[in-house]
Short mmCIF file of N, CA and C in Angstrom, two decimals:
data_model
loop_
_atom_site.label_atom_id
_atom_site.label_comp_id
_atom_site.label_asym_id
_atom_site.label_seq_id
_atom_site.Cartn_x
_atom_site.Cartn_y
_atom_site.Cartn_z
N UNK P 1 0.78 -1.21 -0.01
CA UNK P 1 0.00 -0.05 0.00
C UNK P 1 0.93 1.28 0.03
N UNK P 2 1.95 1.26 0.84
CA UNK P 2 2.86 2.40 0.87
C UNK P 2 3.49 2.67 -0.44
N UNK P 3 3.86 1.60 -1.14
CA UNK P 3 4.52 1.71 -2.45
C UNK P 3 3.57 2.38 -3.43
N UNK P 4 2.30 1.98 -3.45
CA UNK P 4 1.31 2.50 -4.35
C UNK P 4 1.11 4.03 -4.05
N UNK P 5 1.02 4.31 -2.73
CA UNK P 5 0.86 5.74 -2.35
C UNK P 5 2.10 6.57 -2.83
N UNK P 6 3.26 5.95 -2.70
CA UNK P 6 4.48 6.69 -3.05
C UNK P 6 4.52 6.93 -4.54
N UNK P 7 4.17 5.92 -5.33
CA UNK P 7 4.12 6.08 -6.78
C UNK P 7 3.18 7.16 -7.17
N UNK P 8 2.03 7.22 -6.56
CA UNK P 8 1.01 8.27 -6.79
C UNK P 8 1.56 9.70 -6.46
N UNK P 9 2.51 9.76 -5.57
CA UNK P 9 3.03 11.00 -5.17
C UNK P 9 3.84 11.65 -6.33
N UNK P 10 4.26 10.82 -7.28
CA UNK P 10 5.08 11.29 -8.37
C UNK P 10 4.23 11.81 -9.52
N UNK P 11 2.89 11.70 -9.46
CA UNK P 11 1.99 12.18 -10.48
C UNK P 11 2.09 13.64 -10.50
N UNK P 12 2.29 14.32 -11.63
CA UNK P 12 2.36 15.81 -11.68
C UNK P 12 1.09 16.38 -11.04
N UNK P 13 1.25 17.53 -10.40
CA UNK P 13 0.14 18.19 -9.72
C UNK P 13 -1.08 18.39 -10.62
N UNK P 14 -0.83 18.83 -11.83
CA UNK P 14 -1.93 19.18 -12.77
C UNK P 14 -2.70 17.99 -13.23
N UNK P 15 -2.12 16.77 -13.08
CA UNK P 15 -2.88 15.53 -13.42
C UNK P 15 -3.60 14.85 -12.25
N UNK P 16 -3.42 15.38 -11.03
CA UNK P 16 -4.16 14.82 -9.91
C UNK P 16 -5.67 15.24 -9.94
N UNK P 17 -6.58 14.28 -9.75
CA UNK P 17 -8.01 14.55 -10.00
C UNK P 17 -8.79 15.44 -8.94
N UNK P 18 -8.21 15.63 -7.76
CA UNK P 18 -9.04 16.37 -6.76
C UNK P 18 -8.35 17.68 -6.46
N UNK P 19 -9.00 18.74 -6.83
CA UNK P 19 -8.46 20.15 -6.69
C UNK P 19 -8.96 20.81 -5.45
N UNK P 20 -8.10 21.48 -4.72
CA UNK P 20 -8.46 22.34 -3.63
C UNK P 20 -9.09 23.56 -4.21
N UNK P 21 -10.21 24.03 -3.61
CA UNK P 21 -10.87 25.22 -4.10
C UNK P 21 -10.32 26.52 -3.51
N UNK P 22 -9.38 26.38 -2.61
CA UNK P 22 -8.77 27.54 -1.99
C UNK P 22 -7.31 27.86 -2.38
N UNK P 23 -6.67 26.86 -3.05
CA UNK P 23 -5.33 27.09 -3.48
C UNK P 23 -5.08 26.23 -4.72
N UNK P 24 -3.88 26.29 -5.26
CA UNK P 24 -3.56 25.60 -6.50
C UNK P 24 -3.28 24.12 -6.38
N UNK P 25 -3.25 23.57 -5.17
CA UNK P 25 -2.84 22.18 -4.95
C UNK P 25 -3.95 21.25 -5.37
N UNK P 26 -3.47 20.04 -5.84
CA UNK P 26 -4.33 18.97 -6.32
C UNK P 26 -3.90 17.68 -5.61
N UNK P 27 -4.85 16.74 -5.50
CA UNK P 27 -4.56 15.55 -4.72
C UNK P 27 -5.08 14.35 -5.49
N UNK P 28 -4.47 13.17 -5.16
CA UNK P 28 -4.77 11.86 -5.72
C UNK P 28 -6.03 11.27 -5.12
N UNK P 29 -6.42 11.65 -3.90
CA UNK P 29 -7.57 11.07 -3.30
C UNK P 29 -8.40 12.17 -2.57
N UNK P 30 -9.64 11.79 -2.33
CA UNK P 30 -10.54 12.74 -1.57
C UNK P 30 -10.00 12.84 -0.17
N UNK P 31 -9.52 11.80 0.39
CA UNK P 31 -8.97 11.80 1.76
C UNK P 31 -7.79 12.80 1.88
N UNK P 32 -6.92 12.78 0.93
CA UNK P 32 -5.82 13.72 0.94
C UNK P 32 -6.28 15.14 0.81
N UNK P 33 -7.33 15.43 -0.03
CA UNK P 33 -7.84 16.74 -0.15
C UNK P 33 -8.54 17.21 1.19
N UNK P 34 -9.27 16.29 1.82
CA UNK P 34 -9.97 16.66 3.08
C UNK P 34 -8.83 17.01 4.13
N UNK P 35 -7.82 16.19 4.23
CA UNK P 35 -6.73 16.39 5.19
C UNK P 35 -6.12 17.81 4.87
N UNK P 36 -5.87 18.02 3.67
CA UNK P 36 -5.19 19.29 3.28
C UNK P 36 -6.10 20.45 3.63
N UNK P 37 -7.41 20.40 3.35
CA UNK P 37 -8.35 21.49 3.76
C UNK P 37 -8.41 21.79 5.26
N UNK P 38 -8.44 20.69 5.97
CA UNK P 38 -8.56 20.80 7.48
C UNK P 38 -7.31 21.48 8.02
N UNK P 39 -6.12 21.04 7.57
CA UNK P 39 -4.86 21.44 8.23
C UNK P 39 -4.18 22.53 7.51
N UNK P 40 -4.63 22.90 6.30
CA UNK P 40 -3.95 24.03 5.63
C UNK P 40 -4.85 25.24 5.60
N UNK P 41 -6.13 25.11 5.68
CA UNK P 41 -7.04 26.24 5.47
C UNK P 41 -7.99 26.55 6.67
N UNK P 42 -7.84 25.81 7.71
CA UNK P 42 -8.78 26.07 8.89
C UNK P 42 -7.99 26.70 10.04
N UNK P 43 -6.70 26.81 10.05
CA UNK P 43 -5.93 27.36 11.10
C UNK P 43 -5.79 26.39 12.29
N UNK P 44 -6.10 25.12 12.08
CA UNK P 44 -6.02 24.14 13.21
C UNK P 44 -4.59 23.63 13.38
N UNK P 45 -3.75 23.85 12.41
CA UNK P 45 -2.37 23.38 12.50
C UNK P 45 -1.50 24.41 13.16
N UNK P 46 -0.56 24.03 13.91
CA UNK P 46 0.27 24.94 14.64
C UNK P 46 1.71 24.98 14.21
N UNK P 47 2.13 24.05 13.42
CA UNK P 47 3.60 23.90 13.16
C UNK P 47 3.88 24.07 11.64
N UNK P 48 4.51 25.11 11.25
CA UNK P 48 4.77 25.47 9.85
C UNK P 48 6.26 25.39 9.55
N UNK P 49 6.64 24.75 8.45
CA UNK P 49 8.06 24.67 8.08
C UNK P 49 8.42 26.10 7.62
N UNK P 50 9.48 26.63 8.18
CA UNK P 50 9.92 28.03 7.78
C UNK P 50 10.58 28.07 6.45
N UNK P 51 10.94 26.89 5.93
CA UNK P 51 11.64 26.89 4.62
C UNK P 51 10.61 26.79 3.45
N UNK P 52 9.70 25.84 3.59
CA UNK P 52 8.85 25.55 2.43
C UNK P 52 7.36 25.90 2.70
N UNK P 53 7.01 26.15 3.96
CA UNK P 53 5.64 26.56 4.34
C UNK P 53 4.73 25.31 4.55
N UNK P 54 5.19 24.13 4.46
CA UNK P 54 4.37 22.99 4.70
C UNK P 54 3.91 23.04 6.20
N UNK P 55 2.65 22.58 6.41
CA UNK P 55 2.01 22.70 7.68
C UNK P 55 1.89 21.31 8.33
N UNK P 56 2.07 21.28 9.65
CA UNK P 56 2.03 20.02 10.45
C UNK P 56 1.20 20.24 11.66
N UNK P 57 0.49 19.16 12.09
CA UNK P 57 -0.27 19.28 13.32
C UNK P 57 0.53 18.86 14.56
N UNK P 58 1.66 18.22 14.31
CA UNK P 58 2.49 17.76 15.40
C UNK P 58 3.87 18.29 15.29
N UNK P 59 4.55 18.70 16.27
CA UNK P 59 5.91 19.20 16.25
C UNK P 59 6.87 18.13 15.78
N UNK P 60 6.65 16.86 16.18
CA UNK P 60 7.55 15.78 15.85
C UNK P 60 7.55 15.59 14.33
N UNK P 61 6.40 15.76 13.69
CA UNK P 61 6.29 15.57 12.21
C UNK P 61 7.05 16.74 11.51
N UNK P 62 7.04 17.95 12.08
CA UNK P 62 7.78 19.10 11.49
C UNK P 62 9.27 18.81 11.70
N UNK P 63 9.66 18.35 12.89
CA UNK P 63 11.06 18.03 13.10
C UNK P 63 11.61 17.05 12.12
N UNK P 64 10.81 15.97 11.82
CA UNK P 64 11.29 14.97 10.93
C UNK P 64 11.33 15.53 9.51
N UNK P 65 10.31 16.28 9.12
CA UNK P 65 10.23 16.98 7.75
C UNK P 65 11.43 17.96 7.60
N UNK P 66 11.85 18.60 8.61
CA UNK P 66 12.88 19.56 8.54
C UNK P 66 14.21 19.05 8.11
N UNK P 67 14.40 17.75 8.37
CA UNK P 67 15.66 17.12 7.97
C UNK P 67 15.79 17.04 6.45
N UNK P 68 14.62 17.15 5.73
CA UNK P 68 14.68 17.13 4.22
C UNK P 68 15.43 18.40 3.71
N UNK P 69 15.46 19.45 4.49
CA UNK P 69 16.07 20.68 4.05
C UNK P 69 17.47 20.89 4.52
N UNK P 70 18.05 19.83 5.07
CA UNK P 70 19.43 19.93 5.58
C UNK P 70 20.22 18.68 5.15
N UNK P 71 21.51 18.82 5.28
CA UNK P 71 22.38 17.68 4.99
C UNK P 71 22.63 16.94 6.30
N UNK P 72 22.05 17.33 7.40
CA UNK P 72 22.23 16.71 8.69
C UNK P 72 21.75 15.22 8.54
N UNK P 73 22.61 14.37 9.11
CA UNK P 73 22.24 12.84 9.13
C UNK P 73 22.57 12.43 10.53
N UNK P 74 21.62 12.58 11.44
CA UNK P 74 21.91 12.22 12.85
C UNK P 74 22.02 10.78 13.18
N UNK P 75 21.60 9.91 12.37
CA UNK P 75 21.57 8.49 12.64
C UNK P 75 22.84 7.85 12.00
N UNK P 76 23.84 7.44 12.76
CA UNK P 76 25.13 7.03 12.31
C UNK P 76 25.20 5.52 12.44
N UNK P 77 25.64 4.82 11.35
CA UNK P 77 25.87 3.42 11.40
C UNK P 77 27.12 3.12 12.23
N UNK P 78 26.92 2.26 13.22
CA UNK P 78 28.05 1.97 14.10
C UNK P 78 29.11 1.09 13.45
N UNK P 79 28.80 0.49 12.35
CA UNK P 79 29.76 -0.40 11.68
C UNK P 79 30.59 0.37 10.60
N UNK P 80 29.89 1.13 9.72
CA UNK P 80 30.68 1.87 8.64
C UNK P 80 30.72 3.33 8.82
N UNK P 81 29.94 3.92 9.76
CA UNK P 81 30.00 5.36 9.92
C UNK P 81 29.07 6.22 9.03
N UNK P 82 28.41 5.55 8.16
CA UNK P 82 27.56 6.24 7.19
C UNK P 82 26.37 6.87 7.97
N UNK P 83 25.98 8.09 7.59
CA UNK P 83 24.90 8.77 8.26
C UNK P 83 23.58 8.71 7.55
N UNK P 84 22.49 8.70 8.26
CA UNK P 84 21.18 8.65 7.71
C UNK P 84 20.23 9.69 8.37
N UNK P 85 19.20 10.08 7.55
CA UNK P 85 18.34 11.16 8.08
C UNK P 85 17.22 10.63 8.94
N UNK P 86 16.94 9.30 8.87
CA UNK P 86 15.92 8.73 9.74
C UNK P 86 16.21 7.39 10.27
N UNK P 87 15.57 7.04 11.32
CA UNK P 87 15.77 5.68 11.89
C UNK P 87 15.39 4.56 10.96
N UNK P 88 14.36 4.75 10.16
CA UNK P 88 13.97 3.66 9.22
C UNK P 88 15.06 3.51 8.11
N UNK P 89 15.71 4.63 7.73
CA UNK P 89 16.73 4.51 6.66
C UNK P 89 17.93 3.75 7.24
N UNK P 90 18.37 3.95 8.46
CA UNK P 90 19.51 3.22 8.96
C UNK P 90 19.20 1.78 9.22
N UNK P 91 17.90 1.50 9.63
CA UNK P 91 17.47 0.09 9.76
C UNK P 91 17.54 -0.60 8.51
N UNK P 92 17.05 0.03 7.43
CA UNK P 92 17.11 -0.57 6.06
C UNK P 92 18.55 -0.84 5.61
N UNK P 93 19.42 0.13 5.91
CA UNK P 93 20.84 0.04 5.58
C UNK P 93 21.44 -1.25 6.33
N UNK P 94 21.07 -1.35 7.58
CA UNK P 94 21.62 -2.49 8.31
C UNK P 94 21.17 -3.83 7.79
N UNK P 95 19.88 -3.85 7.41
CA UNK P 95 19.31 -5.08 6.95
C UNK P 95 19.84 -5.50 5.57
N UNK P 96 20.18 -4.47 4.75
CA UNK P 96 20.67 -4.78 3.40
C UNK P 96 22.20 -4.88 3.28
N UNK P 97 22.91 -4.05 4.01
CA UNK P 97 24.34 -4.02 3.78
C UNK P 97 25.14 -4.83 4.76
N UNK P 98 24.78 -4.71 6.03
CA UNK P 98 25.60 -5.43 7.09
C UNK P 98 24.86 -6.70 7.46
N UNK P 99 24.72 -7.56 6.51
CA UNK P 99 24.19 -8.88 6.80
C UNK P 99 24.93 -9.91 5.89
N UNK P 100 24.95 -11.10 6.28
CA UNK P 100 25.61 -12.17 5.47
C UNK P 100 24.55 -12.91 4.69
N UNK P 101 23.32 -12.51 4.84
CA UNK P 101 22.26 -13.17 4.06
C UNK P 101 22.40 -12.88 2.52
N UNK P 102 22.27 -13.91 1.73
CA UNK P 102 22.25 -13.77 0.26
C UNK P 102 21.06 -14.49 -0.24
N UNK P 103 19.90 -13.86 -0.22
CA UNK P 103 18.60 -14.49 -0.53
C UNK P 103 18.40 -14.71 -2.01
N UNK P 104 19.21 -14.13 -2.85
CA UNK P 104 18.99 -14.31 -4.29
C UNK P 104 20.07 -15.20 -4.93
N UNK P 105 19.69 -16.43 -5.30
CA UNK P 105 20.62 -17.38 -5.86
C UNK P 105 20.31 -17.73 -7.23
N UNK P 106 21.40 -17.86 -8.08
CA UNK P 106 21.24 -18.25 -9.47
C UNK P 106 21.14 -19.76 -9.55
N UNK P 107 20.05 -20.24 -10.19
CA UNK P 107 19.87 -21.70 -10.30
C UNK P 107 20.74 -22.27 -11.43
N UNK P 108 21.39 -21.39 -12.19
CA UNK P 108 22.23 -21.93 -13.27
C UNK P 108 23.66 -22.17 -12.77
N UNK P 109 24.28 -21.17 -12.09
CA UNK P 109 25.64 -21.20 -11.68
C UNK P 109 25.79 -21.37 -10.14
N UNK P 110 24.70 -21.16 -9.37
CA UNK P 110 24.83 -21.19 -7.95
C UNK P 110 25.32 -20.00 -7.18
N UNK P 111 25.72 -18.95 -7.93
CA UNK P 111 26.17 -17.76 -7.30
C UNK P 111 25.04 -17.10 -6.53
N UNK P 112 25.30 -16.53 -5.31
CA UNK P 112 24.33 -15.90 -4.53
C UNK P 112 24.62 -14.38 -4.38
N UNK P 113 23.48 -13.61 -4.20
CA UNK P 113 23.56 -12.17 -4.12
C UNK P 113 22.74 -11.67 -2.93
N UNK P 114 23.19 -10.53 -2.37
CA UNK P 114 22.47 -9.79 -1.31
C UNK P 114 21.29 -9.08 -1.84
N UNK P 115 21.50 -8.45 -3.04
CA UNK P 115 20.58 -7.51 -3.61
C UNK P 115 19.88 -8.02 -4.87
N UNK P 116 18.58 -7.80 -4.93
CA UNK P 116 17.80 -8.23 -6.09
C UNK P 116 18.31 -7.61 -7.39
N UNK P 117 18.64 -6.33 -7.38
CA UNK P 117 19.08 -5.68 -8.65
C UNK P 117 20.41 -6.29 -9.12
N UNK P 118 21.30 -6.65 -8.27
CA UNK P 118 22.57 -7.27 -8.67
C UNK P 118 22.32 -8.63 -9.18
N UNK P 119 21.41 -9.40 -8.59
CA UNK P 119 21.04 -10.69 -9.08
C UNK P 119 20.39 -10.58 -10.50
N UNK P 120 19.52 -9.58 -10.64
CA UNK P 120 18.82 -9.40 -11.96
C UNK P 120 19.86 -9.07 -13.01
N UNK P 121 20.86 -8.19 -12.69
CA UNK P 121 21.89 -7.86 -13.67
C UNK P 121 22.67 -9.10 -14.03
N UNK P 122 22.94 -10.02 -13.03
CA UNK P 122 23.67 -11.27 -13.30
C UNK P 122 22.85 -12.14 -14.20
N UNK P 123 21.59 -12.24 -14.01
CA UNK P 123 20.74 -13.11 -14.91
C UNK P 123 20.75 -12.54 -16.32
N UNK P 124 20.86 -11.22 -16.50
CA UNK P 124 20.87 -10.65 -17.83
C UNK P 124 22.11 -10.88 -18.55
N UNK P 125 23.24 -11.03 -17.81
CA UNK P 125 24.54 -11.26 -18.39
C UNK P 125 24.80 -12.74 -18.74
N UNK P 126 24.40 -13.58 -17.86
CA UNK P 126 24.64 -14.96 -18.02
C UNK P 126 23.82 -15.57 -19.19
N UNK P 127 24.42 -16.48 -19.96
CA UNK P 127 23.66 -17.05 -21.11
C UNK P 127 22.61 -18.09 -20.61
#
């Protein structure tokens, strides 16, 4: 479900079917439009990003959003030192990079890969 929502976020604004009658923004669903109207046009939201103007109802959401406008990466990997902007990003990094698991195996040559894209490239190269 999250992947579908993420893909929809890449639809250009002018192609989104639900238009706000108070500003130029458009949305992919009625729910998104209702949320926008409540928190952008009723004055119920208290937390506004000083950089882009995006509005939040919770301070913690604004804090997380604010990391998008900075190069700050407060979550550091204890193994390699690489920094990440969020806890979920460092968790994904740990699961994908710092593991011995090789779930993608070639049934032709037996070689194993950590990452699906590397395995897919291997399959394309092998006869």
